[in-house]
Coordinates of C-alpha atoms in Angstrom, one line a residue:
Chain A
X142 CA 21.1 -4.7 -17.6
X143 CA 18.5 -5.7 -14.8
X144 CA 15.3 -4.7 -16.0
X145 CA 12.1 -3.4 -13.7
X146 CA 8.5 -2.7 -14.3
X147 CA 6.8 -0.5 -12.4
X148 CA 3.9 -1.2 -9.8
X149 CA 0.9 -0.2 -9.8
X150 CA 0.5 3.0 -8.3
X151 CA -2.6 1.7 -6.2
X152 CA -0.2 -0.4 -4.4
X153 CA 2.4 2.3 -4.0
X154 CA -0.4 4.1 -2.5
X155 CA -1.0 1.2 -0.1
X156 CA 2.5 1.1 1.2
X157 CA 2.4 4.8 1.7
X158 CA -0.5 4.6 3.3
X159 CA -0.9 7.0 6.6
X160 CA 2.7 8.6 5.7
X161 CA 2.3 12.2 4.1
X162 CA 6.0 13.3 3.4
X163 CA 8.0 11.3 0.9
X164 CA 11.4 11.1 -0.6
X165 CA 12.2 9.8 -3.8
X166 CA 14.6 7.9 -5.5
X167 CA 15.3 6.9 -9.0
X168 CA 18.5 5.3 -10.3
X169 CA 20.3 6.9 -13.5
X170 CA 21.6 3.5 -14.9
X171 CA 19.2 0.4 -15.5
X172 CA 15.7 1.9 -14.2
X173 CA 16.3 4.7 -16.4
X174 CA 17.4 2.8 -19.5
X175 CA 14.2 0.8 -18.7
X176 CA 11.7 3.9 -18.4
X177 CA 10.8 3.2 -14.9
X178 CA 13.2 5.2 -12.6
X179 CA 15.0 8.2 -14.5
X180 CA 14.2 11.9 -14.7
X181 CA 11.2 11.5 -16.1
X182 CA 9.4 9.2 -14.1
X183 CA 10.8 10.8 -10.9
X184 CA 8.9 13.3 -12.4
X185 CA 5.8 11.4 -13.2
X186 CA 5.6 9.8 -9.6
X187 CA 5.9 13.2 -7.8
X188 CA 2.8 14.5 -9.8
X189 CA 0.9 10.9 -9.0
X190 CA 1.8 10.9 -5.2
X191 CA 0.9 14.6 -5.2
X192 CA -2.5 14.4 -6.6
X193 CA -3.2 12.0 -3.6
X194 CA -2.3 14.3 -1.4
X195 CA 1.4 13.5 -0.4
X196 CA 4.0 15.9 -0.1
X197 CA 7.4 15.4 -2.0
X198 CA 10.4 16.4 0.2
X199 CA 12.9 15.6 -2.8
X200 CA 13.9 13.4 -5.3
X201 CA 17.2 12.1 -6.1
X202 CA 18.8 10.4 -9.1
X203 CA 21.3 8.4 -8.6
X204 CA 24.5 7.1 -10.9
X205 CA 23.8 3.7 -9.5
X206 CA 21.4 3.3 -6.6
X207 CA 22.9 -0.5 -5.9
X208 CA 26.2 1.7 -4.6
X209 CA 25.7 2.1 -1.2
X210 CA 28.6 5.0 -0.9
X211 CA 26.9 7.1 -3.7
X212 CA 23.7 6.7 -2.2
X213 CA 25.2 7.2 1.9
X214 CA 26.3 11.0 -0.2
X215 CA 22.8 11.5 -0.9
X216 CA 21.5 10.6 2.9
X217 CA 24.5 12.9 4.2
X218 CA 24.0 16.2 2.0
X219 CA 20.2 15.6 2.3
X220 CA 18.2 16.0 5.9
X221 CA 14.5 15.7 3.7
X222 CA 15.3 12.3 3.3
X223 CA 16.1 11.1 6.9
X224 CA 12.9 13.8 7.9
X225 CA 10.3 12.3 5.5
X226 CA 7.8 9.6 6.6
X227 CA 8.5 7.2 3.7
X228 CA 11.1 7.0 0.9
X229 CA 10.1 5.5 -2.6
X230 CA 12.9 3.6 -4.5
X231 CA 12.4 3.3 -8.3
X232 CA 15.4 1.4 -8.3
X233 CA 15.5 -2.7 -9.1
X234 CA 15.5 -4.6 -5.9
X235 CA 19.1 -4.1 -5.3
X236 CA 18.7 -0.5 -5.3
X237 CA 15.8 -0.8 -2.8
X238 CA 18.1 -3.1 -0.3
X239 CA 20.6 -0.4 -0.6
X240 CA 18.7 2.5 0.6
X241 CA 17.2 0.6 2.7
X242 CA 20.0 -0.4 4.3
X243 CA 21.7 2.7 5.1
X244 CA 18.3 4.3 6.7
X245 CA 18.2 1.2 8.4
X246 CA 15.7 1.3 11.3
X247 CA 14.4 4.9 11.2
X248 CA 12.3 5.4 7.5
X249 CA 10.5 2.5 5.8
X250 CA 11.7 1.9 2.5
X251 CA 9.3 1.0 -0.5
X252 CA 9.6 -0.1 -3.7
X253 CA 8.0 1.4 -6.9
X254 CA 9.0 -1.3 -9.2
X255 CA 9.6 -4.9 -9.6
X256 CA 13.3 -6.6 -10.8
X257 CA 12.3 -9.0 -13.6
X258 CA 15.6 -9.8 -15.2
X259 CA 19.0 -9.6 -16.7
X260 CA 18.8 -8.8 -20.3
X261 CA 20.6 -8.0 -23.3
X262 CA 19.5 -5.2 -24.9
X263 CA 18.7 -5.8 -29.0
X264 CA 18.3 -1.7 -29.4
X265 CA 17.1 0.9 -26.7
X266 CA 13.7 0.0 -25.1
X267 CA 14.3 -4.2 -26.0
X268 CA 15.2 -6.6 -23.7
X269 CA 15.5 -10.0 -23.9
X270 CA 16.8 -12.4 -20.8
X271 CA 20.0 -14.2 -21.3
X272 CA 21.7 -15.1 -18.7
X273 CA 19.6 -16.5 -15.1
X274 CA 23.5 -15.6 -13.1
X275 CA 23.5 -19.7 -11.9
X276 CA 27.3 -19.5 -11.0
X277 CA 27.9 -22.0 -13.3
X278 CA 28.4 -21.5 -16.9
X279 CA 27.6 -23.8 -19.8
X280 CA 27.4 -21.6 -22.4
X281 CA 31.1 -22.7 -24.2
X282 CA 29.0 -26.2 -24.7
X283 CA 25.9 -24.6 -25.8
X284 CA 27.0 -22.0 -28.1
X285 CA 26.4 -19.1 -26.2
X286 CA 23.2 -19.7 -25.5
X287 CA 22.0 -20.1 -22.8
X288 CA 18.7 -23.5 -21.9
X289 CA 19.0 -23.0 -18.6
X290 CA 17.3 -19.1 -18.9
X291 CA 16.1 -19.8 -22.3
X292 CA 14.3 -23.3 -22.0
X293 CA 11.1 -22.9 -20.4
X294 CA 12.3 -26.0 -18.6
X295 CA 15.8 -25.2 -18.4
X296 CA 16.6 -28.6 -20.0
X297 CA 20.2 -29.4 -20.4
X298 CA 19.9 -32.4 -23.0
X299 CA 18.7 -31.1 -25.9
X300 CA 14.8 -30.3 -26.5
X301 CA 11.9 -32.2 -24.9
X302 CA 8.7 -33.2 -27.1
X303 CA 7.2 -30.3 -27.2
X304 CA 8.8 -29.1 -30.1
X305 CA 6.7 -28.1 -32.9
X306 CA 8.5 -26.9 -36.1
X307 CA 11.2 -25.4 -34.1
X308 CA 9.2 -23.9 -32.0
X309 CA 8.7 -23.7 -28.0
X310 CA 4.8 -24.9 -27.6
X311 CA 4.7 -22.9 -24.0
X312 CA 5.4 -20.1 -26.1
X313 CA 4.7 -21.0 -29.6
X314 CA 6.3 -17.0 -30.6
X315 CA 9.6 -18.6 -29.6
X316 CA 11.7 -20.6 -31.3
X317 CA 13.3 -23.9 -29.5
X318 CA 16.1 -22.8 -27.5
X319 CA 17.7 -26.6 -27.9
X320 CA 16.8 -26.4 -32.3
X321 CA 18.8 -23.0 -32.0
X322 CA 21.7 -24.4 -30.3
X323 CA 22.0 -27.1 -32.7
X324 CA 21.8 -25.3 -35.7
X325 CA 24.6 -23.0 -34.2
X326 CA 26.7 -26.0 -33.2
X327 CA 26.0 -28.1 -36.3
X328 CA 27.1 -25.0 -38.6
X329 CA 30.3 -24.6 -36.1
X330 CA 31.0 -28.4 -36.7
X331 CA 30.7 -29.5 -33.1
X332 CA 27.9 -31.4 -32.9
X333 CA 29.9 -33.6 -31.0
X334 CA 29.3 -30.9 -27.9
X335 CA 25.7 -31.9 -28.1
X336 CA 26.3 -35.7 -28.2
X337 CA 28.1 -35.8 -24.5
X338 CA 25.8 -36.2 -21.9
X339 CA 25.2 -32.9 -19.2
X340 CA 25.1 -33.7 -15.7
X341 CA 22.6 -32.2 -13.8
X342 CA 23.3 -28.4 -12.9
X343 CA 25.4 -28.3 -9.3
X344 CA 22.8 -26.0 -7.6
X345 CA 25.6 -25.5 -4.7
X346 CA 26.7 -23.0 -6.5
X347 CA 23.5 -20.9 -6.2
X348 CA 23.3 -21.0 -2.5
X349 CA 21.9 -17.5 -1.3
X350 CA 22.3 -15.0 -0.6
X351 CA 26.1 -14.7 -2.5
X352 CA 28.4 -12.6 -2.6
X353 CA 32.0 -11.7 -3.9
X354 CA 34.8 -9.9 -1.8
X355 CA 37.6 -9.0 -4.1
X356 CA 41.1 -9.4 -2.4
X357 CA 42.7 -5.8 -2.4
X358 CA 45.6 -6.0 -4.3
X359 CA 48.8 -4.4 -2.8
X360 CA 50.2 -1.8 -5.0
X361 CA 53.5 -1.0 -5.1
X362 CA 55.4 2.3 -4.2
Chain B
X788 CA 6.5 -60.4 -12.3
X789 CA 8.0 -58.7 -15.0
X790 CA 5.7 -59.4 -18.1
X791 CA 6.6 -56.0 -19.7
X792 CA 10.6 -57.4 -19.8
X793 CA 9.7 -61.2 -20.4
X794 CA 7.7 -60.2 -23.2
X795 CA 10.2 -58.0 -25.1
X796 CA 13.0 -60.4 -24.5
X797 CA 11.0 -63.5 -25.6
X798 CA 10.6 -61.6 -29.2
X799 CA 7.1 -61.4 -28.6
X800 CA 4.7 -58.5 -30.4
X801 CA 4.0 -56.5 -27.1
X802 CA 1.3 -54.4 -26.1
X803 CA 1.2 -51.7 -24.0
X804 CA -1.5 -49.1 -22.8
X805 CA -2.2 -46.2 -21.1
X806 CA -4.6 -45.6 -18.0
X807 CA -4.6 -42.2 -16.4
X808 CA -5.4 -42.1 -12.9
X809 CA -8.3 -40.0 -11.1
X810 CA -8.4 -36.4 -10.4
X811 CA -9.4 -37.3 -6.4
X812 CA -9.5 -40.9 -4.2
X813 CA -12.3 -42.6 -5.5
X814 CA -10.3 -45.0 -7.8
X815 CA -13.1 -47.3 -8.4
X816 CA -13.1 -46.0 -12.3
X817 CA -9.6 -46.4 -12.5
X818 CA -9.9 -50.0 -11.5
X819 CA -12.9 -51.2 -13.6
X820 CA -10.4 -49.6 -16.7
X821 CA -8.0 -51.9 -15.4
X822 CA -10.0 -55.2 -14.8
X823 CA -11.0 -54.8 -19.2
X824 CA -7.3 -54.7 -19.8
X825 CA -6.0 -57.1 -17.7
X826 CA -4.9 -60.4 -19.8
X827 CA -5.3 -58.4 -22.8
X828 CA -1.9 -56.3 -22.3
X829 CA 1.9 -56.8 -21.2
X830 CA 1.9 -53.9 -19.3
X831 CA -0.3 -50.3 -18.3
X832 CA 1.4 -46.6 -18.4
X833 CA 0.0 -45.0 -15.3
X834 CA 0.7 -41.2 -16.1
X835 CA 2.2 -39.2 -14.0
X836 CA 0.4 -35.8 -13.7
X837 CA -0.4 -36.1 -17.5
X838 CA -0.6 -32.3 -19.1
X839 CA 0.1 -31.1 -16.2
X840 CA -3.1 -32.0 -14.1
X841 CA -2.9 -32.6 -10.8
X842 CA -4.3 -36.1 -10.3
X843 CA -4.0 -39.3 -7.9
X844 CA 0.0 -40.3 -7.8
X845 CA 1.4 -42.2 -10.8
X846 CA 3.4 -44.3 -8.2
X847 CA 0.2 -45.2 -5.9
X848 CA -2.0 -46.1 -9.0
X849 CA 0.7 -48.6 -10.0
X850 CA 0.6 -50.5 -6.5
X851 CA -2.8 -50.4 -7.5
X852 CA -2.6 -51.6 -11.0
X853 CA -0.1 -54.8 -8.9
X854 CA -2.6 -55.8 -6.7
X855 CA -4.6 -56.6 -9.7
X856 CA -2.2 -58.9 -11.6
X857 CA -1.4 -56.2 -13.9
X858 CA 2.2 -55.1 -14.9
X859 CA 2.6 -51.4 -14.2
X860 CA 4.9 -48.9 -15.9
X861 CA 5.5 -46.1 -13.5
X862 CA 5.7 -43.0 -15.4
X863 CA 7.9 -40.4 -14.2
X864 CA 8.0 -36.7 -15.1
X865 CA 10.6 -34.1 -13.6
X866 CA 8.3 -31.5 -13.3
X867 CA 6.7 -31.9 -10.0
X868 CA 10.2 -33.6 -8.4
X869 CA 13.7 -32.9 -7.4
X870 CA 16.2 -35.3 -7.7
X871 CA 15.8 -36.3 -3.6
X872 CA 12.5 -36.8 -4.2
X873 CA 13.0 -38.6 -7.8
X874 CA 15.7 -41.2 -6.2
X875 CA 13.4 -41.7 -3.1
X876 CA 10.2 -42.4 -5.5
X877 CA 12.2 -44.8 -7.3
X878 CA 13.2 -46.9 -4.7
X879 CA 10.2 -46.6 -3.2
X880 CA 8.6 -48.0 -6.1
X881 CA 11.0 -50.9 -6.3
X882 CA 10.2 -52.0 -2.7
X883 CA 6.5 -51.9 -3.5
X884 CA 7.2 -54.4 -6.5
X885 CA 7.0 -52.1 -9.0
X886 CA 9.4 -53.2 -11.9
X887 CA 9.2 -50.9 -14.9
X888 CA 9.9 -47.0 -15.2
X889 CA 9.2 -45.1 -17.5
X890 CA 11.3 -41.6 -17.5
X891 CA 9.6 -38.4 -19.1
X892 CA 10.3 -34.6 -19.3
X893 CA 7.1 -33.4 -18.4
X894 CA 4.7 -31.0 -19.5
X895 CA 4.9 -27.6 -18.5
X896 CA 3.1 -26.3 -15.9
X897 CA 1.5 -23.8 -17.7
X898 CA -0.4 -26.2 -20.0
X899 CA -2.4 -27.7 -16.8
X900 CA -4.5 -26.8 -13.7
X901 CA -1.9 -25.6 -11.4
X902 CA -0.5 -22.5 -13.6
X903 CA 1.3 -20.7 -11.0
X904 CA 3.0 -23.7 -9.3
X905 CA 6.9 -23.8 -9.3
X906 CA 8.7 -25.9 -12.2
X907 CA 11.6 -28.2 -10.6
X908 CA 13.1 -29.3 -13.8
X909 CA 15.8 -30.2 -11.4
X910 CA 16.6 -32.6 -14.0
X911 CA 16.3 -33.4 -17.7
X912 CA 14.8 -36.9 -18.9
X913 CA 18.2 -38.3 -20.2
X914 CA 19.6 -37.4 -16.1
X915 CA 16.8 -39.0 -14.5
X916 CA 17.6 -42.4 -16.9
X917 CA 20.7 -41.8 -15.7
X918 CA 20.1 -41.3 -12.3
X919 CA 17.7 -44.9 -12.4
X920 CA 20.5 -46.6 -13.6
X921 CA 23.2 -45.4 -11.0
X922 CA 20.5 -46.8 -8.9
X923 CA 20.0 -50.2 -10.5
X924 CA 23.7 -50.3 -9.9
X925 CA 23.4 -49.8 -6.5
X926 CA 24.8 -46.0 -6.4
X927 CA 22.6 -43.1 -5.6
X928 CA 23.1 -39.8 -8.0
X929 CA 25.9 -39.0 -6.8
X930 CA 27.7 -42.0 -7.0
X931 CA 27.6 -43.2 -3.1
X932 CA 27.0 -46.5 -2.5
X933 CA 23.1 -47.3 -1.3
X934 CA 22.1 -50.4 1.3
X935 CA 20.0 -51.9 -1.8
X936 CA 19.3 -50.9 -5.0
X937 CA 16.9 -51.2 -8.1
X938 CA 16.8 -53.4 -10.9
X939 CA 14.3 -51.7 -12.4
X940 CA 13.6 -51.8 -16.6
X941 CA 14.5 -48.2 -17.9
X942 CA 12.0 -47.0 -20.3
X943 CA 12.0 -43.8 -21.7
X944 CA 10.1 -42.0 -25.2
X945 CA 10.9 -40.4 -28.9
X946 CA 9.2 -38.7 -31.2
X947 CA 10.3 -40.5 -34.5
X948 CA 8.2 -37.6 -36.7
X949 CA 10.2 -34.9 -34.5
X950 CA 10.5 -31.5 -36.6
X951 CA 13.7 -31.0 -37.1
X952 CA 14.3 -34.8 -36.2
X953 CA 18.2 -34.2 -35.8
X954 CA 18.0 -31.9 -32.1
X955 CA 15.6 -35.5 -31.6
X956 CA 17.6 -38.3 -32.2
X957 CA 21.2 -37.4 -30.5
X958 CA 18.5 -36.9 -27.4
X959 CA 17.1 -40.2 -28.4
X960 CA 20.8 -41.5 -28.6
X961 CA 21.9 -39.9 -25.7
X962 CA 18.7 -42.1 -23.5
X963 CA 20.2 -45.0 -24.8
X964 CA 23.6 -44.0 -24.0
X965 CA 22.2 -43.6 -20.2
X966 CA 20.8 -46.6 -19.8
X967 CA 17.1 -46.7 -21.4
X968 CA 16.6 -50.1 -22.7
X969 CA 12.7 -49.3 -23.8
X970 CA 11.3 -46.6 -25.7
X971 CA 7.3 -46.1 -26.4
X972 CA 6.9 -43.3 -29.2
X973 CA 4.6 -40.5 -29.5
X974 CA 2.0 -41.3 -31.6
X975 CA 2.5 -43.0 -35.3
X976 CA 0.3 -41.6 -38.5
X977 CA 3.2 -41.9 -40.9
X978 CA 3.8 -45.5 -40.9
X979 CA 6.1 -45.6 -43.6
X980 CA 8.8 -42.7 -41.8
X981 CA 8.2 -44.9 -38.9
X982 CA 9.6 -47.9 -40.6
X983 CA 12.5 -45.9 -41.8
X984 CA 13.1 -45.0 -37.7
X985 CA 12.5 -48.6 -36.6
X986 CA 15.4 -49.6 -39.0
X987 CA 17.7 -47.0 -38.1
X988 CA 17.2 -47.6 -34.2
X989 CA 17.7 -51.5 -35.1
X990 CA 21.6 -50.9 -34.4
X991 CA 20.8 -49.9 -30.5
X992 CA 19.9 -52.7 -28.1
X993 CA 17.0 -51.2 -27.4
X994 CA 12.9 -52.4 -27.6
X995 CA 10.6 -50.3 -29.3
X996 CA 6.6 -50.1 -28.9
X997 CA 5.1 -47.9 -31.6
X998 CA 2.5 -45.3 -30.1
X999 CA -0.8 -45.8 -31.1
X1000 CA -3.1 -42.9 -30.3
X1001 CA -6.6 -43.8 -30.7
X1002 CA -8.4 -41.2 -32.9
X1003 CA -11.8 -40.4 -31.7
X1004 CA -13.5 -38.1 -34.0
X1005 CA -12.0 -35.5 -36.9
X1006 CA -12.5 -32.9 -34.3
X1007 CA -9.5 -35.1 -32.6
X1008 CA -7.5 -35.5 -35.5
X1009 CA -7.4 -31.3 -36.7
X1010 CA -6.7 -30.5 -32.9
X1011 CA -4.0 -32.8 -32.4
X1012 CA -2.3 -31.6 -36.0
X1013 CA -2.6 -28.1 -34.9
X1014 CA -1.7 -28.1 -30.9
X1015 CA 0.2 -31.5 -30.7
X1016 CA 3.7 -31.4 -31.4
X1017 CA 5.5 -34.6 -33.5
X1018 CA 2.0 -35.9 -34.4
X1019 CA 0.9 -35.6 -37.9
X1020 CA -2.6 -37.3 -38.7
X1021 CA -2.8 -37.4 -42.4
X1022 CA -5.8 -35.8 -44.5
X1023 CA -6.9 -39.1 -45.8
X1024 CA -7.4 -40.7 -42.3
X1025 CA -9.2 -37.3 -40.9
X1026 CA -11.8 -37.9 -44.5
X1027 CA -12.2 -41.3 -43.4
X1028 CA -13.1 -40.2 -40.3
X1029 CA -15.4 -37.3 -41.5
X1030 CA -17.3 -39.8 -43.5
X1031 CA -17.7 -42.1 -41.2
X1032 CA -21.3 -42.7 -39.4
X1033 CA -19.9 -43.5 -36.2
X1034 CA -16.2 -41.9 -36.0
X1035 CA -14.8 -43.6 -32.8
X1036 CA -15.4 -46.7 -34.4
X1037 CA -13.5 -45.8 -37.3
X1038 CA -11.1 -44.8 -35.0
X1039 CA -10.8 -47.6 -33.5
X1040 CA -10.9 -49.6 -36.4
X1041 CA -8.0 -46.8 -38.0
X1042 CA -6.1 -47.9 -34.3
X1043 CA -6.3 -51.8 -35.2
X1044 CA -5.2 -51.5 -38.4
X1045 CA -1.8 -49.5 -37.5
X1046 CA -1.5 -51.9 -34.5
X1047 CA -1.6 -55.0 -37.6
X1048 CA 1.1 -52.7 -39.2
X1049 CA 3.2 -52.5 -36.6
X1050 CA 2.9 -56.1 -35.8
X1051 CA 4.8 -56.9 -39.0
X1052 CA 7.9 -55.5 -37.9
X1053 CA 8.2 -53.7 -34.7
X1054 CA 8.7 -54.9 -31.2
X1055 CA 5.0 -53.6 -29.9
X1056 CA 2.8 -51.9 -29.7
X1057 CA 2.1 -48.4 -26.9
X1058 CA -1.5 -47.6 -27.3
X1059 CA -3.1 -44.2 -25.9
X1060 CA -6.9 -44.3 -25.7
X1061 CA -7.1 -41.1 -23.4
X1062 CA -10.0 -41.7 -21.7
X1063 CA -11.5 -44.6 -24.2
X1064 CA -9.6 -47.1 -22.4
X1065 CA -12.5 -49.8 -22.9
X1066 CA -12.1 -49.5 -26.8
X1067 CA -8.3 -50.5 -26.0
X1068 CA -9.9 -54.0 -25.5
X1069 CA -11.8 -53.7 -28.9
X1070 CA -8.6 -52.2 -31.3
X1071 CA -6.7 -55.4 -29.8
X1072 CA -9.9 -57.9 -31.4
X1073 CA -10.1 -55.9 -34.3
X1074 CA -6.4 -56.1 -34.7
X1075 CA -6.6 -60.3 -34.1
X1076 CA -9.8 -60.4 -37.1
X1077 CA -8.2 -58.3 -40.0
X1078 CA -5.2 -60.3 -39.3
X1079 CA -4.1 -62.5 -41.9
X1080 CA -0.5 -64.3 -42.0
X1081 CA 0.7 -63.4 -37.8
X1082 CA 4.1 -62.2 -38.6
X1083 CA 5.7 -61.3 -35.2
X1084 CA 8.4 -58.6 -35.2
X1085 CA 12.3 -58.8 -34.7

């Protein structure tokens, strides 16, 4: 799940700046698993923008506001949207790009919240980041989890010196990513993972922006 | 001149120390620390953006620290680096005469004075003493052959008291493994745990100097227990110090006794007088006059 925060509505205010009618858009999937872009703070944002003296010309919730054909639907059963003076996305960045994207060079675009990070979520309303999506996976040698999100210094040796009972000292609340991996490997009986030395991380495969075309697979009559 | 690697070949008890260069240019405090140590020590650490502070270049100081007869380790972090500008240091710092390395993680940014600069962490300490030796071979990181390399002397550092210590030593291995033939250790208290390291790392060829870090008041000793990971000061050294008239003399007089100690049976010596470098000077004397029978290590 990508997880969001949302902005300050002083700044929201500053992008909508001189632009009375707005459209709105939340996303029905992470945002509103997160709090920040589902039903209710749709809801909450119309009142706020409101009480400044915008005017709403509609809201929509999407399934998944990072699906450009769900939200081209939206844009074709909805003239508001292409007749407002701004639209506000409370969407993670991807959702942003995608509205963006399809009203292209006529409305500005803004976003009401910030992308942190890809999380697993422990129950609803906790998220913790696992995974940093590096393109290249070491977690079969670190037993699933992963130092180069986890480590504050995304070491891929095993811990540095600032280790203090098993703890992280930049964030003392946090155990050591490295001490949990060992204990993990060490009561698999594979130490012997640990013991090979990692190469450095092959930052080719992070070269931006990426992307993934799936071949269409021919089916058969 | 290599006295760092003469010394520790020729079996000799070595002594290291620490000088941390200035926060600006004016490096004329810098030098008059390194005029005092000069004929007293093998070789001086220059620190390398120590806790994270942004200070006067770890490789610049120890030109400097060469132009005044004194054998520099060049500490270097992989914070502030990534591994084009790592290799391109190190050579650099071979061509300038520089001939001992000393390869660290790094504090984390957020511990210094630039809080909201980028980590690189491009790579881990046990890669960059790999990546020196690929270059003492002649080979750059990636294996492809360079027009001159380094024959630099790979050091690199443990924390023998390390809580848990297993995570520590297959790291520790692992340096060794890559090429570290040199380790100076975080700071002793626990002389006898030590000892039980020193013999356990005998099987490696490897030199150790045991870190000596010079305990200036009590004050010192409590915040080092409580914010200071691997170091340990024991209660009976921070009561000596509390009932002492004039602590840093008892801490320096606490320093040359564990620098006696380790002369018994390690390699050397690494001592850290964070800012007290002068008293360096004075915990080697005291050392030499509560000395008895000179038993050199190995």
């Amino acid at each position: 799940m990508i997880i969001t925060k949302k902005k300050e509505p002083s700044l929201i205010l500053e992008y909508l700046d001189g632009r009375k009618k707005v459209y709105l858009f939340g996303c029905n999937s992470c945002a509103e698993q997160c709090q920040t872009g589902g039903k209710r703070e749709l809801d909450e944002m119309t009142v706020i923008l409101r009480e400044n003296g915008k005017e709403i010309t509609g809201t929509s919730l999407i399934d998944e506001t990072c699906y450009k054909m769900l939200v081209k639907k939206e844009f074709k059963a909805n003239e508001a949207i292409m007749s407002s003076d701004a639209i506000l996305v409370l969407a993670c960045g991807a959702g942003v790009k995608t509205v963006a994207e399809i009203a292209e060079n006529s409305t500005p675009v803004f976003p009401a919240l910030d992308s942190l990070f890809l999380a697993s979520v422990e129950r609803y309303g906790r998220f913790f980041e696992g995974c940093s999506l590096c393109g290249e996976c070491i977690l079969g040698s670190t037993a699933g989890i992963c130092p180069h999100t986890l480590c504050p210094k995304g070491l891929l040796n095993g811990p540095c010196g600032g280790v203090i009972n098993g703890r992280c000292e930049v964030n003392i609340e946090n155990n050591c990513v490295w001490v949990d991996i060992f204990r993990r490997l060490k009561a698999q009986d594979r130490l012997n993972v640990l013991k090979k030395i990692h190469p450095p991380k092959d930052y080719s495969n992070g070269v931006k922006p990426r992307k993934v075309i799936l071949e269409r697979k021919k089916t058969r009559a | 001149m290599n006295s760092l690697k003469q010394s520790l070949i020729s079996k000799r008890f070595t002594i290291t120390a620490e000088i941390c260069p200035p926060k600006g240019t004016d490096t004329s405090g810098f030098l008059d620390k390194a005029r005092l140590l000069k004929g007293q020590i093998d070789a001086a650490n220059v620190t390398d953006n120590q806790r994270a502070v942004m200070r006067l270049s770890s490789l610049a100081c120890s030109l400097l620290l060469l132009r005044e007869g004194i054998d520099p380790v060049f500490q270097m972090t992989c914070r502030d680096r990534n591994r084009l500008a790592i290799q391109s240091d190190i050579m650099g710092a071979w061509v300038l005469g520089i001939r001992n390395i000393l390869a660290l993680t790094g504090d984390h940014v957020s511990f210094g004075d630039h809080r909201n600069a980028k980590a690189v962490f491009d790579l881990d300490s046990v890669q960059l003493v790999q990546t020196i030796s690929k270059l003492n071979e002649g080979n750059n990181i990636n294996d492809k052959p360079l027009k001159g390399g380094t024959d630099l002397f790979i050091g690199a550092v443990v924390a023998p008291g390390a809580e848990p210590w297993e995570p520590e030593m297959i790291k520790f291995e692992k340096k060794i493994e890559a090429g570290a033939r040199f380790f100076q250790t975080q700071a002793i208290y626990d002389m006898e745990r030590f000892q039980k390291f020193f013999e356990y790392a005998r099987q490696f060829d490897i030199k150790i100097l045991g870190g000596i870090l010079l305990l200036k008041s009590a004050k010192m000793a409590n915040f080092l227990n409580t914010n200071v990971p691997g170091v340990d000061v024991p209660k009976r050294l921070i009561e000596e110090l509390e009932s002492s008239k004039d602590q840093l003399e008892k801490g320096i007089e606490i320093a040359a006794r564990q620098l006696k100690e380790l002369n018994s049976f390690c390699h050397g010596a690494h001592i850290m007088a964070i800012g007290q470098e002068e008293s360096v000077v004075r915990i080697i004397e005291k050392a030499k006059s509560v000395s008895s029978a000179k038993t050199p290590g190995n």
